[in-house]
Amino acid sequence: MQRLYDFLRRHPTGVDTFWAVLLLGFSSLWIAADFHGAKAAIAAVLTVGLCLVVALRRKAPVKMLLLTAAIGVCQLIFGISASIPDAAMFAITYTVASAPTTARWASRCALLGALLGPALSVWRFQNFPEGAPAWQGVFFTTLLTVPFVLAWVLGDSMRTRRAYWAQLEEKATRLEKEREAQSRIAVAAERARIARELHDVVAHNVSVMVVQADGAAYVLDAAPEQTRQALETISGTGRQALAEMRRLLGVLRTGEQAEGGEYVPQPGVDQLADLIDQVRGAGLPVDFRVEGEARPLPSSIELTAYRIVQEALTNTRKHGGPDASATVRLAYRDNDLDLLIEDDGRGAQHELYEDGGADGLGHGLIGMRERVGMVGGSLTAGPRPGGGFRISAVLPLKAER
């Protein structure tokens, strides 16, 4: 049944043609019964014209309206009384009034025809007895006018409804495009920010290598053991710097101006305690726990972990409500670093986080996902059962080769 309905919607002219052929069949019986000679030929021509109006009413509504008006005038001139074929007049009146692409003047002409046509028909064809009261003519005129006016009113209401839905669809499409554009802008801004931070990380690692190399050269003859340790440090730092550089090259940083100033190390997991103390000082109770044995981590992993916790606690402080509290879990696993940040506040709207507007800078979950994606990790976020919000991230500790 649904397939049939879809087929009929895709072929409106075919459906109208079917009704036109059906109307022509019934009209032929009427012509054969009521007309003879030349008048029958005229009635047949006008009937074919009205059937054509039904068949093409949605394809060319204005032209069919003009054809209907011409046929109506011919009926009055040649004395062809109203009958079955005139159902086409109802159809074209509704169609012209309801079509959103039809000019308003055509709709007004259809309304004028709906008001004048029945009155002219009563005046031309109704033979009232001599001395009949005037109310009889008024009654028959009203009786014929009301259906035509109702057809126009129904069509005009449908036109207004279609225009309203079209406006809503256009607005929804525009908002979707704007949202996609804002998301792209937020992603670009966050990638630029990540690129700057990773650039500082790489620069810091290279600086460490330079310092170690200078020290190794200075004690090369006097302290071979210290030289060996310095070379090992240089080797490990160099591998880490190469891994960070690979990630850095994957970040688009076009159109940015060079920034001056010294390169400094970016915050890591060692600074999480200071960050949480600052959040507690701002009035948000935070329970911070570390699981597993702490060990040195790649700089990019530390920076990503720090930024995720910072972003999550900022969102909790802004949107969790006055009595909210949060928990932060940092777990060292064999091959990854796990982060779990939860709050029990009233729960900021999930849409707020998804739109990337949680921090007012276009970041939110967009920034978190970009950071986690840069290090090859995974992130899940969403409302907690019973209220609040949960963010979980898994950051792999093995550097890319």
mmCIF file of C-alpha atoms in Angstrom:
data_model
loop_
_atom_site.group_PDB
_atom_site.id
_atom_site.type_symbol
_atom_site.label_atom_id
_atom_site.label_comp_id
_atom_site.label_asym_id
_atom_site.label_seq_id
_atom_site.Cartn_x
_atom_site.Cartn_y
_atom_site.Cartn_z
ATOM 1 C CA MET A 1 0.000 0.000 0.000
ATOM 2 C CA GLN A 2 2.842 2.384 0.822
ATOM 3 C CA ARG A 3 4.483 1.674 -2.531
ATOM 4 C CA LEU A 4 1.227 2.452 -4.313
ATOM 5 C CA TYR A 5 0.890 5.698 -2.362
ATOM 6 C CA ASP A 6 4.462 6.713 -3.196
ATOM 7 C CA PHE A 7 3.888 5.894 -6.868
ATOM 8 C CA LEU A 8 0.755 8.061 -6.984
ATOM 9 C CA ARG A 9 2.623 10.954 -5.332
ATOM 10 C CA ARG A 10 5.388 10.727 -7.908
ATOM 11 C CA HIS A 11 2.938 10.758 -10.839
ATOM 12 C CA PRO A 12 0.240 13.380 -10.055
ATOM 13 C CA THR A 13 -0.510 14.068 -13.726
ATOM 14 C CA GLY A 14 -1.202 10.390 -14.321
ATOM 15 C CA VAL A 15 -3.645 10.326 -11.422
ATOM 16 C CA ASP A 16 -5.408 13.442 -12.737
ATOM 17 C CA THR A 17 -5.567 11.912 -16.226
ATOM 18 C CA PHE A 18 -7.288 8.849 -14.797
ATOM 19 C CA TRP A 19 -9.959 11.024 -13.172
ATOM 20 C CA ALA A 20 -10.301 13.013 -16.383
ATOM 21 C CA VAL A 21 -10.965 9.847 -18.406
ATOM 22 C CA LEU A 22 -13.480 8.718 -15.803
ATOM 23 C CA LEU A 23 -15.210 12.110 -15.950
ATOM 24 C CA LEU A 24 -15.299 11.932 -19.751
ATOM 25 C CA GLY A 25 -17.018 8.560 -19.622
ATOM 26 C CA PHE A 26 -19.824 9.751 -17.338
ATOM 27 C CA SER A 27 -20.154 13.011 -19.268
ATOM 28 C CA SER A 28 -20.634 11.110 -22.530
ATOM 29 C CA LEU A 29 -23.700 9.434 -21.083
ATOM 30 C CA TRP A 30 -25.084 12.830 -20.051
ATOM 31 C CA ILE A 31 -24.485 14.347 -23.512
ATOM 32 C CA ALA A 32 -26.115 11.399 -25.282
ATOM 33 C CA ALA A 33 -29.201 11.656 -23.067
ATOM 34 C CA ASP A 34 -29.778 15.438 -23.038
ATOM 35 C CA PHE A 35 -28.444 16.874 -26.331
ATOM 36 C CA HIS A 36 -28.910 16.306 -30.032
ATOM 37 C CA GLY A 37 -27.481 17.754 -33.211
ATOM 38 C CA ALA A 38 -25.215 20.799 -33.147
ATOM 39 C CA LYS A 39 -25.785 21.426 -29.458
ATOM 40 C CA ALA A 40 -24.556 17.934 -28.667
ATOM 41 C CA ALA A 41 -21.349 18.631 -30.616
ATOM 42 C CA ILE A 42 -20.800 21.887 -28.709
ATOM 43 C CA ALA A 43 -21.450 20.147 -25.400
ATOM 44 C CA ALA A 44 -18.970 17.426 -26.372
ATOM 45 C CA VAL A 45 -16.248 19.945 -27.200
ATOM 46 C CA LEU A 46 -16.763 21.827 -23.936
ATOM 47 C CA THR A 47 -16.778 18.547 -21.997
ATOM 48 C CA VAL A 48 -13.473 17.510 -23.541
ATOM 49 C CA GLY A 49 -12.069 20.892 -22.549
ATOM 50 C CA LEU A 50 -13.182 20.444 -18.938
ATOM 51 C CA CYS A 51 -11.692 16.944 -18.827
ATOM 52 C CA LEU A 52 -8.456 18.442 -20.123
ATOM 53 C CA VAL A 53 -8.611 20.931 -17.249
ATOM 54 C CA VAL A 54 -8.781 18.036 -14.771
ATOM 55 C CA ALA A 55 -5.863 16.230 -16.415
ATOM 56 C CA LEU A 56 -3.517 19.243 -16.514
ATOM 57 C CA ARG A 57 -4.704 21.229 -13.492
ATOM 58 C CA ARG A 58 -1.505 20.648 -11.476
ATOM 59 C CA LYS A 59 0.859 20.923 -14.429
ATOM 60 C CA ALA A 60 -0.461 24.264 -15.752
ATOM 61 C CA PRO A 61 -2.959 25.651 -13.218
ATOM 62 C CA VAL A 62 -3.144 29.226 -14.554
ATOM 63 C CA LYS A 63 -3.694 28.162 -18.148
ATOM 64 C CA MET A 64 -6.328 25.666 -17.084
ATOM 65 C CA LEU A 65 -8.064 28.385 -15.050
ATOM 66 C CA LEU A 66 -8.268 30.618 -18.121
ATOM 67 C CA LEU A 67 -9.544 27.674 -20.183
ATOM 68 C CA THR A 68 -12.208 26.990 -17.560
ATOM 69 C CA ALA A 69 -13.328 30.635 -17.622
ATOM 70 C CA ALA A 70 -13.605 30.501 -21.422
ATOM 71 C CA ILE A 71 -15.621 27.265 -21.242
ATOM 72 C CA GLY A 72 -17.956 28.802 -18.668
ATOM 73 C CA VAL A 73 -18.621 31.774 -20.923
ATOM 74 C CA CYS A 74 -19.336 29.413 -23.840
ATOM 75 C CA GLN A 75 -21.801 27.469 -21.696
ATOM 76 C CA LEU A 76 -23.715 30.663 -20.978
ATOM 77 C CA ILE A 77 -23.693 31.724 -24.630
ATOM 78 C CA PHE A 78 -24.759 28.378 -26.135
ATOM 79 C CA GLY A 79 -27.134 27.409 -23.340
ATOM 80 C CA ILE A 80 -25.247 24.353 -22.089
ATOM 81 C CA SER A 81 -26.616 23.838 -18.595
ATOM 82 C CA ALA A 82 -24.373 22.890 -15.696
ATOM 83 C CA SER A 83 -23.934 19.181 -15.112
ATOM 84 C CA ILE A 84 -21.362 16.431 -14.467
ATOM 85 C CA PRO A 85 -18.396 17.973 -16.413
ATOM 86 C CA ASP A 86 -18.596 21.148 -14.320
ATOM 87 C CA ALA A 87 -16.991 19.200 -11.465
ATOM 88 C CA ALA A 88 -13.768 20.292 -13.146
ATOM 89 C CA MET A 89 -14.525 23.845 -12.004
ATOM 90 C CA PHE A 90 -14.352 22.746 -8.379
ATOM 91 C CA ALA A 91 -11.059 21.015 -9.030
ATOM 92 C CA ILE A 92 -9.397 23.970 -10.755
ATOM 93 C CA THR A 93 -10.663 26.419 -8.120
ATOM 94 C CA TYR A 94 -9.039 24.337 -5.375
ATOM 95 C CA THR A 95 -5.854 23.764 -7.365
ATOM 96 C CA VAL A 96 -5.236 27.417 -8.211
ATOM 97 C CA ALA A 97 -5.892 28.473 -4.612
ATOM 98 C CA SER A 98 -3.611 25.778 -3.143
ATOM 99 C CA ALA A 99 -0.646 25.813 -5.539
ATOM 100 C CA PRO A 100 2.284 27.631 -3.824
ATOM 101 C CA THR A 101 3.838 28.628 -7.156
ATOM 102 C CA THR A 102 0.677 30.172 -8.571
ATOM 103 C CA ALA A 103 0.453 33.972 -8.712
ATOM 104 C CA ARG A 104 -1.913 35.560 -6.226
ATOM 105 C CA TRP A 105 -3.881 37.269 -8.987
ATOM 106 C CA ALA A 106 -4.826 33.840 -10.344
ATOM 107 C CA SER A 107 -6.086 32.773 -6.919
ATOM 108 C CA ARG A 108 -8.179 35.944 -6.653
ATOM 109 C CA CYS A 109 -9.599 35.344 -10.129
ATOM 110 C CA ALA A 110 -10.567 31.822 -9.034
ATOM 111 C CA LEU A 111 -12.373 33.290 -6.015
ATOM 112 C CA LEU A 112 -14.153 35.826 -8.245
ATOM 113 C CA GLY A 113 -15.246 33.007 -10.547
ATOM 114 C CA ALA A 114 -16.490 31.022 -7.548
ATOM 115 C CA LEU A 115 -18.682 33.992 -6.544
ATOM 116 C CA LEU A 116 -19.951 35.068 -9.984
ATOM 117 C CA GLY A 117 -20.214 31.733 -11.805
ATOM 118 C CA PRO A 118 -23.118 30.240 -9.804
ATOM 119 C CA ALA A 119 -25.055 33.542 -9.906
ATOM 120 C CA LEU A 120 -24.728 33.763 -13.700
ATOM 121 C CA SER A 121 -25.754 30.118 -14.046
ATOM 122 C CA VAL A 122 -28.916 30.656 -11.976
ATOM 123 C CA TRP A 123 -29.747 33.780 -13.942
ATOM 124 C CA ARG A 124 -29.237 31.975 -17.270
ATOM 125 C CA PHE A 125 -30.815 28.570 -16.709
ATOM 126 C CA GLN A 126 -33.279 28.636 -13.795
ATOM 127 C CA ASN A 127 -36.822 29.302 -15.017
ATOM 128 C CA PHE A 128 -38.773 30.386 -11.971
ATOM 129 C CA PRO A 129 -42.603 30.644 -12.231
ATOM 130 C CA GLU A 130 -43.977 34.105 -12.818
ATOM 131 C CA GLY A 131 -44.458 35.866 -9.527
ATOM 132 C CA ALA A 132 -42.107 33.528 -7.645
ATOM 133 C CA PRO A 133 -40.569 35.173 -4.554
ATOM 134 C CA ALA A 134 -37.080 36.642 -4.884
ATOM 135 C CA TRP A 135 -35.713 34.471 -2.084
ATOM 136 C CA GLN A 136 -35.865 31.450 -4.360
ATOM 137 C CA GLY A 137 -33.245 32.923 -6.685
ATOM 138 C CA VAL A 138 -31.107 33.957 -3.733
ATOM 139 C CA PHE A 139 -31.442 30.485 -2.224
ATOM 140 C CA PHE A 140 -30.385 28.646 -5.381
ATOM 141 C CA THR A 141 -27.533 31.082 -5.973
ATOM 142 C CA THR A 142 -26.241 30.579 -2.435
ATOM 143 C CA LEU A 143 -26.681 26.824 -2.721
ATOM 144 C CA LEU A 144 -24.422 26.755 -5.781
ATOM 145 C CA THR A 145 -21.938 29.374 -4.548
ATOM 146 C CA VAL A 146 -21.093 27.820 -1.170
ATOM 147 C CA PRO A 147 -19.344 24.680 -2.553
ATOM 148 C CA PHE A 148 -17.182 26.767 -4.891
ATOM 149 C CA VAL A 149 -16.214 29.174 -2.111
ATOM 150 C CA LEU A 150 -15.451 26.260 0.230
ATOM 151 C CA ALA A 151 -13.201 24.736 -2.449
ATOM 152 C CA TRP A 152 -11.298 28.037 -2.706
ATOM 153 C CA VAL A 153 -11.045 28.452 1.083
ATOM 154 C CA LEU A 154 -9.766 24.891 1.490
ATOM 155 C CA GLY A 155 -7.202 25.425 -1.250
ATOM 156 C CA ASP A 156 -6.007 28.741 0.184
ATOM 157 C CA SER A 157 -5.636 27.141 3.633
ATOM 158 C CA MET A 158 -3.604 24.356 2.099
ATOM 159 C CA ARG A 159 -1.430 26.929 0.340
ATOM 160 C CA THR A 160 -0.754 28.703 3.631
ATOM 161 C CA ARG A 161 0.044 25.407 5.350
ATOM 162 C CA ARG A 162 2.455 24.352 2.599
ATOM 163 C CA ALA A 163 4.186 27.727 2.707
ATOM 164 C CA TYR A 164 4.554 27.404 6.485
ATOM 165 C CA TRP A 165 6.092 23.924 6.245
ATOM 166 C CA ALA A 166 8.377 25.041 3.422
ATOM 167 C CA GLN A 167 9.579 27.917 5.608
ATOM 168 C CA LEU A 168 10.224 25.541 8.501
ATOM 169 C CA GLU A 169 12.184 23.176 6.259
ATOM 170 C CA GLU A 170 14.239 26.051 4.888
ATOM 171 C CA LYS A 171 14.966 27.306 8.390
ATOM 172 C CA ALA A 172 15.948 23.823 9.568
ATOM 173 C CA THR A 173 18.255 23.405 6.566
ATOM 174 C CA ARG A 174 19.843 26.797 7.185
ATOM 175 C CA LEU A 175 20.360 26.073 10.880
ATOM 176 C CA GLU A 176 21.907 22.707 10.047
ATOM 177 C CA LYS A 177 24.333 24.352 7.630
ATOM 178 C CA GLU A 178 25.190 27.016 10.214
ATOM 179 C CA ARG A 179 25.748 24.349 12.835
ATOM 180 C CA GLU A 180 28.052 22.399 10.518
ATOM 181 C CA ALA A 181 29.958 25.592 9.713
ATOM 182 C CA GLN A 182 30.341 26.407 13.413
ATOM 183 C CA SER A 183 31.534 22.872 14.096
ATOM 184 C CA ARG A 184 34.131 23.140 11.339
ATOM 185 C CA ILE A 185 35.305 26.477 12.727
ATOM 186 C CA ALA A 186 35.521 24.993 16.228
ATOM 187 C CA VAL A 187 37.501 22.002 14.946
ATOM 188 C CA ALA A 188 39.898 24.268 13.047
ATOM 189 C CA ALA A 189 40.392 26.521 16.073
ATOM 190 C CA GLU A 190 40.975 23.571 18.374
ATOM 191 C CA ARG A 191 43.442 21.971 15.954
ATOM 192 C CA ALA A 192 45.341 25.237 15.779
ATOM 193 C CA ARG A 193 45.455 25.366 19.556
ATOM 194 C CA ILE A 194 46.660 21.747 19.738
ATOM 195 C CA ALA A 195 49.268 22.457 17.090
ATOM 196 C CA ARG A 196 50.665 25.355 19.110
ATOM 197 C CA GLU A 197 50.855 23.244 22.251
ATOM 198 C CA LEU A 198 52.449 20.266 20.482
ATOM 199 C CA HIS A 199 54.888 22.640 18.846
ATOM 200 C CA ASP A 200 55.920 23.807 22.306
ATOM 201 C CA VAL A 201 56.245 20.182 23.460
ATOM 202 C CA VAL A 202 58.524 19.299 20.558
ATOM 203 C CA ALA A 203 60.570 22.463 21.052
ATOM 204 C CA HIS A 204 60.990 21.632 24.741
ATOM 205 C CA ASN A 205 62.161 18.087 23.938
ATOM 206 C CA VAL A 206 64.674 19.394 21.426
ATOM 207 C CA SER A 207 65.925 21.902 24.018
ATOM 208 C CA VAL A 208 66.475 19.027 26.484
ATOM 209 C CA MET A 209 68.426 17.153 23.809
ATOM 210 C CA VAL A 210 70.650 20.162 23.195
ATOM 211 C CA VAL A 211 71.336 20.624 26.907
ATOM 212 C CA GLN A 212 72.140 16.925 27.363
ATOM 213 C CA ALA A 213 74.389 16.905 24.306
ATOM 214 C CA ASP A 214 76.342 19.929 25.604
ATOM 215 C CA GLY A 215 76.708 18.252 28.991
ATOM 216 C CA ALA A 216 77.875 14.980 27.447
ATOM 217 C CA ALA A 217 80.501 16.783 25.400
ATOM 218 C CA TYR A 218 81.743 18.602 28.508
ATOM 219 C CA VAL A 219 82.236 15.412 30.623
ATOM 220 C CA LEU A 220 83.132 13.081 27.759
ATOM 221 C CA ASP A 221 86.655 12.326 29.021
ATOM 222 C CA ALA A 222 86.236 12.910 32.757
ATOM 223 C CA ALA A 223 82.978 10.971 33.408
ATOM 224 C CA PRO A 224 82.189 8.302 30.797
ATOM 225 C CA GLU A 225 79.253 6.955 32.844
ATOM 226 C CA GLN A 226 77.533 10.359 32.905
ATOM 227 C CA THR A 227 78.200 10.667 29.199
ATOM 228 C CA ARG A 228 76.497 7.337 28.578
ATOM 229 C CA GLN A 229 73.457 8.396 30.639
ATOM 230 C CA ALA A 230 73.259 11.701 28.760
ATOM 231 C CA LEU A 231 73.353 9.900 25.417
ATOM 232 C CA GLU A 232 70.560 7.550 26.552
ATOM 233 C CA THR A 233 68.509 10.575 27.578
ATOM 234 C CA ILE A 234 69.149 12.174 24.209
ATOM 235 C CA SER A 235 68.100 8.989 22.417
ATOM 236 C CA GLY A 236 64.859 8.591 24.377
ATOM 237 C CA THR A 237 63.981 12.255 24.117
ATOM 238 C CA GLY A 238 64.690 12.213 20.385
ATOM 239 C CA ARG A 239 62.357 9.268 19.773
ATOM 240 C CA GLN A 240 59.657 10.976 21.778
ATOM 241 C CA ALA A 241 60.182 14.221 19.865
ATOM 242 C CA LEU A 242 59.876 12.362 16.553
ATOM 243 C CA ALA A 243 56.572 10.817 17.652
ATOM 244 C CA GLU A 244 55.269 14.200 18.712
ATOM 245 C CA MET A 245 56.431 15.715 15.426
ATOM 246 C CA ARG A 246 54.474 13.117 13.451
ATOM 247 C CA ARG A 247 51.353 14.125 15.318
ATOM 248 C CA LEU A 248 52.183 17.784 14.876
ATOM 249 C CA LEU A 249 52.463 17.414 11.102
ATOM 250 C CA GLY A 250 48.971 15.928 11.011
ATOM 251 C CA VAL A 251 47.442 19.078 12.441
ATOM 252 C CA LEU A 252 46.407 21.798 10.019
ATOM 253 C CA ARG A 253 47.854 25.154 10.983
ATOM 254 C CA THR A 254 47.285 27.208 7.870
ATOM 255 C CA GLY A 255 46.851 30.946 7.955
ATOM 256 C CA GLU A 256 48.384 31.493 11.374
ATOM 257 C CA GLN A 257 50.915 34.165 12.200
ATOM 258 C CA ALA A 258 54.186 33.166 13.783
ATOM 259 C CA GLU A 259 54.152 33.632 17.523
ATOM 260 C CA GLY A 260 57.049 35.043 19.423
ATOM 261 C CA GLY A 261 58.219 34.248 22.899
ATOM 262 C CA GLU A 262 60.011 31.322 24.454
ATOM 263 C CA TYR A 263 58.773 27.778 24.168
ATOM 264 C CA VAL A 264 57.855 26.337 27.546
ATOM 265 C CA PRO A 265 56.757 22.866 28.607
ATOM 266 C CA GLN A 266 52.996 22.331 28.536
ATOM 267 C CA PRO A 267 51.137 21.076 31.632
ATOM 268 C CA GLY A 268 50.847 17.341 32.278
ATOM 269 C CA VAL A 269 49.539 14.873 34.825
ATOM 270 C CA ASP A 270 51.904 16.208 37.482
ATOM 271 C CA GLN A 271 50.043 19.506 37.355
ATOM 272 C CA LEU A 272 46.599 17.887 37.772
ATOM 273 C CA ALA A 273 46.806 18.219 41.557
ATOM 274 C CA ASP A 274 47.377 21.974 41.237
ATOM 275 C CA LEU A 275 44.506 22.245 38.755
ATOM 276 C CA ILE A 276 42.130 20.394 41.056
ATOM 277 C CA ASP A 277 43.175 22.585 43.995
ATOM 278 C CA GLN A 278 42.272 25.626 41.906
ATOM 279 C CA VAL A 279 38.865 24.123 41.078
ATOM 280 C CA ARG A 280 38.245 23.327 44.729
ATOM 281 C CA GLY A 281 39.153 26.894 45.604
ATOM 282 C CA ALA A 282 36.513 28.053 43.130
ATOM 283 C CA GLY A 283 33.846 26.168 45.118
ATOM 284 C CA LEU A 284 33.566 22.798 43.357
ATOM 285 C CA PRO A 285 34.320 19.757 45.528
ATOM 286 C CA VAL A 286 36.502 17.305 43.592
ATOM 287 C CA ASP A 287 37.571 13.805 44.621
ATOM 288 C CA PHE A 288 40.869 13.043 42.848
ATOM 289 C CA ARG A 289 42.386 9.573 42.819
ATOM 290 C CA VAL A 290 45.289 7.960 40.991
ATOM 291 C CA GLU A 291 45.323 4.216 40.373
ATOM 292 C CA GLY A 292 48.311 2.157 39.311
ATOM 293 C CA GLU A 293 51.978 2.982 39.429
ATOM 294 C CA ALA A 294 52.858 6.403 38.057
ATOM 295 C CA ARG A 295 55.533 6.421 35.363
ATOM 296 C CA PRO A 296 56.893 8.807 32.716
ATOM 297 C CA LEU A 297 54.453 9.443 29.872
ATOM 298 C CA PRO A 298 54.800 10.958 26.409
ATOM 299 C CA SER A 299 54.360 14.704 26.558
ATOM 300 C CA SER A 300 51.389 14.635 24.192
ATOM 301 C CA ILE A 301 49.577 12.093 26.415
ATOM 302 C CA GLU A 302 50.185 14.197 29.503
ATOM 303 C CA LEU A 303 49.005 17.350 27.774
ATOM 304 C CA THR A 304 45.877 15.615 26.441
ATOM 305 C CA ALA A 305 45.015 14.198 29.861
ATOM 306 C CA TYR A 306 45.459 17.580 31.509
ATOM 307 C CA ARG A 307 43.279 19.402 28.945
ATOM 308 C CA ILE A 308 40.480 16.814 29.157
ATOM 309 C CA VAL A 309 40.308 17.085 32.946
ATOM 310 C CA GLN A 310 40.498 20.880 32.729
ATOM 311 C CA GLU A 311 37.675 21.050 30.167
ATOM 312 C CA ALA A 312 35.457 18.574 32.024
ATOM 313 C CA LEU A 313 35.799 20.350 35.371
ATOM 314 C CA THR A 314 35.172 23.719 33.728
ATOM 315 C CA ASN A 315 31.923 22.398 32.253
ATOM 316 C CA THR A 316 30.889 20.948 35.616
ATOM 317 C CA ARG A 317 31.589 24.230 37.389
ATOM 318 C CA LYS A 318 29.590 26.201 34.827
ATOM 319 C CA HIS A 319 26.653 23.879 34.257
ATOM 320 C CA GLY A 320 26.498 21.424 37.142
ATOM 321 C CA GLY A 321 24.593 23.681 39.534
ATOM 322 C CA PRO A 322 25.416 25.142 42.965
ATOM 323 C CA ASP A 323 25.582 21.804 44.847
ATOM 324 C CA ALA A 324 27.466 19.763 42.286
ATOM 325 C CA SER A 325 30.585 17.740 43.020
ATOM 326 C CA ALA A 326 32.964 15.866 40.748
ATOM 327 C CA THR A 327 35.278 12.872 40.786
ATOM 328 C CA VAL A 328 38.452 12.450 38.743
ATOM 329 C CA ARG A 329 40.067 9.027 38.289
ATOM 330 C CA LEU A 330 43.483 8.650 36.667
ATOM 331 C CA ALA A 331 44.459 5.022 36.088
ATOM 332 C CA TYR A 332 47.841 3.801 34.782
ATOM 333 C CA ARG A 333 47.361 0.591 32.785
ATOM 334 C CA ASP A 334 49.905 -1.553 31.008
ATOM 335 C CA ASN A 335 49.315 -0.056 27.585
ATOM 336 C CA ASP A 336 47.153 3.003 28.174
ATOM 337 C CA LEU A 337 46.155 5.785 30.508
ATOM 338 C CA ASP A 338 42.469 5.819 31.546
ATOM 339 C CA LEU A 339 40.596 8.959 32.550
ATOM 340 C CA LEU A 340 37.166 9.107 34.166
ATOM 341 C CA ILE A 341 35.560 12.420 35.099
ATOM 342 C CA GLU A 342 32.042 12.394 36.567
ATOM 343 C CA ASP A 343 29.787 14.947 38.237
ATOM 344 C CA ASP A 344 26.494 14.607 40.112
ATOM 345 C CA GLY A 345 25.063 18.025 39.232
ATOM 346 C CA ARG A 346 21.797 18.736 37.544
ATOM 347 C CA GLY A 347 23.471 17.733 34.296
ATOM 348 C CA ALA A 348 24.213 20.307 31.653
ATOM 349 C CA GLN A 349 22.116 19.695 28.606
ATOM 350 C CA HIS A 350 23.746 17.121 26.407
ATOM 351 C CA GLU A 351 23.053 19.325 23.404
ATOM 352 C CA LEU A 352 25.148 22.060 24.985
ATOM 353 C CA TYR A 353 28.197 19.829 25.029
ATOM 354 C CA GLU A 354 27.508 18.404 21.585
ATOM 355 C CA ASP A 355 27.197 21.858 20.073
ATOM 356 C CA GLY A 356 30.643 22.641 21.276
ATOM 357 C CA GLY A 357 29.554 25.685 23.200
ATOM 358 C CA ALA A 358 30.207 24.533 26.726
ATOM 359 C CA ASP A 359 33.177 26.781 27.298
ATOM 360 C CA GLY A 360 32.008 29.724 25.262
ATOM 361 C CA LEU A 361 34.924 29.312 22.856
ATOM 362 C CA GLY A 362 33.519 26.688 20.517
ATOM 363 C CA HIS A 363 35.371 23.769 22.194
ATOM 364 C CA GLY A 364 33.455 21.368 24.474
ATOM 365 C CA LEU A 365 33.352 17.795 23.288
ATOM 366 C CA ILE A 366 34.647 18.835 19.874
ATOM 367 C CA GLY A 367 37.957 19.862 21.411
ATOM 368 C CA MET A 368 38.149 16.760 23.611
ATOM 369 C CA ARG A 369 37.568 14.434 20.677
ATOM 370 C CA GLU A 370 40.138 16.248 18.574
ATOM 371 C CA ARG A 371 42.757 15.930 21.307
ATOM 372 C CA VAL A 372 42.041 12.262 21.958
ATOM 373 C CA GLY A 373 42.042 11.547 18.232
ATOM 374 C CA MET A 374 45.465 13.175 17.861
ATOM 375 C CA VAL A 375 47.027 10.554 20.151
ATOM 376 C CA GLY A 376 44.994 7.635 18.752
ATOM 377 C CA GLY A 377 42.745 7.224 21.789
ATOM 378 C CA SER A 378 39.001 6.958 22.328
ATOM 379 C CA LEU A 379 36.478 9.090 24.216
ATOM 380 C CA THR A 380 32.918 8.512 25.373
ATOM 381 C CA ALA A 381 30.733 11.172 26.961
ATOM 382 C CA GLY A 382 27.121 11.452 27.974
ATOM 383 C CA PRO A 383 24.647 11.938 30.829
ATOM 384 C CA ARG A 384 24.945 9.667 33.832
ATOM 385 C CA PRO A 385 21.991 7.570 35.027
ATOM 386 C CA GLY A 386 20.328 9.592 37.748
ATOM 387 C CA GLY A 387 21.811 12.912 36.700
ATOM 388 C CA GLY A 388 25.144 14.483 36.041
ATOM 389 C CA PHE A 389 27.629 13.893 33.267
ATOM 390 C CA ARG A 390 30.401 11.386 32.599
ATOM 391 C CA ILE A 391 33.487 11.622 30.400
ATOM 392 C CA SER A 392 35.729 8.615 29.866
ATOM 393 C CA ALA A 393 38.929 8.627 27.808
ATOM 394 C CA VAL A 394 41.483 5.935 26.979
ATOM 395 C CA LEU A 395 44.889 7.226 25.856
ATOM 396 C CA PRO A 396 47.372 4.692 24.403
ATOM 397 C CA LEU A 397 50.890 4.919 25.828
ATOM 398 C CA LYS A 398 52.801 3.271 22.975
ATOM 399 C CA ALA A 399 54.271 5.885 20.677
ATOM 400 C CA GLU A 400 53.703 5.624 16.937
ATOM 401 C CA ARG A 401 56.641 4.482 14.858
#
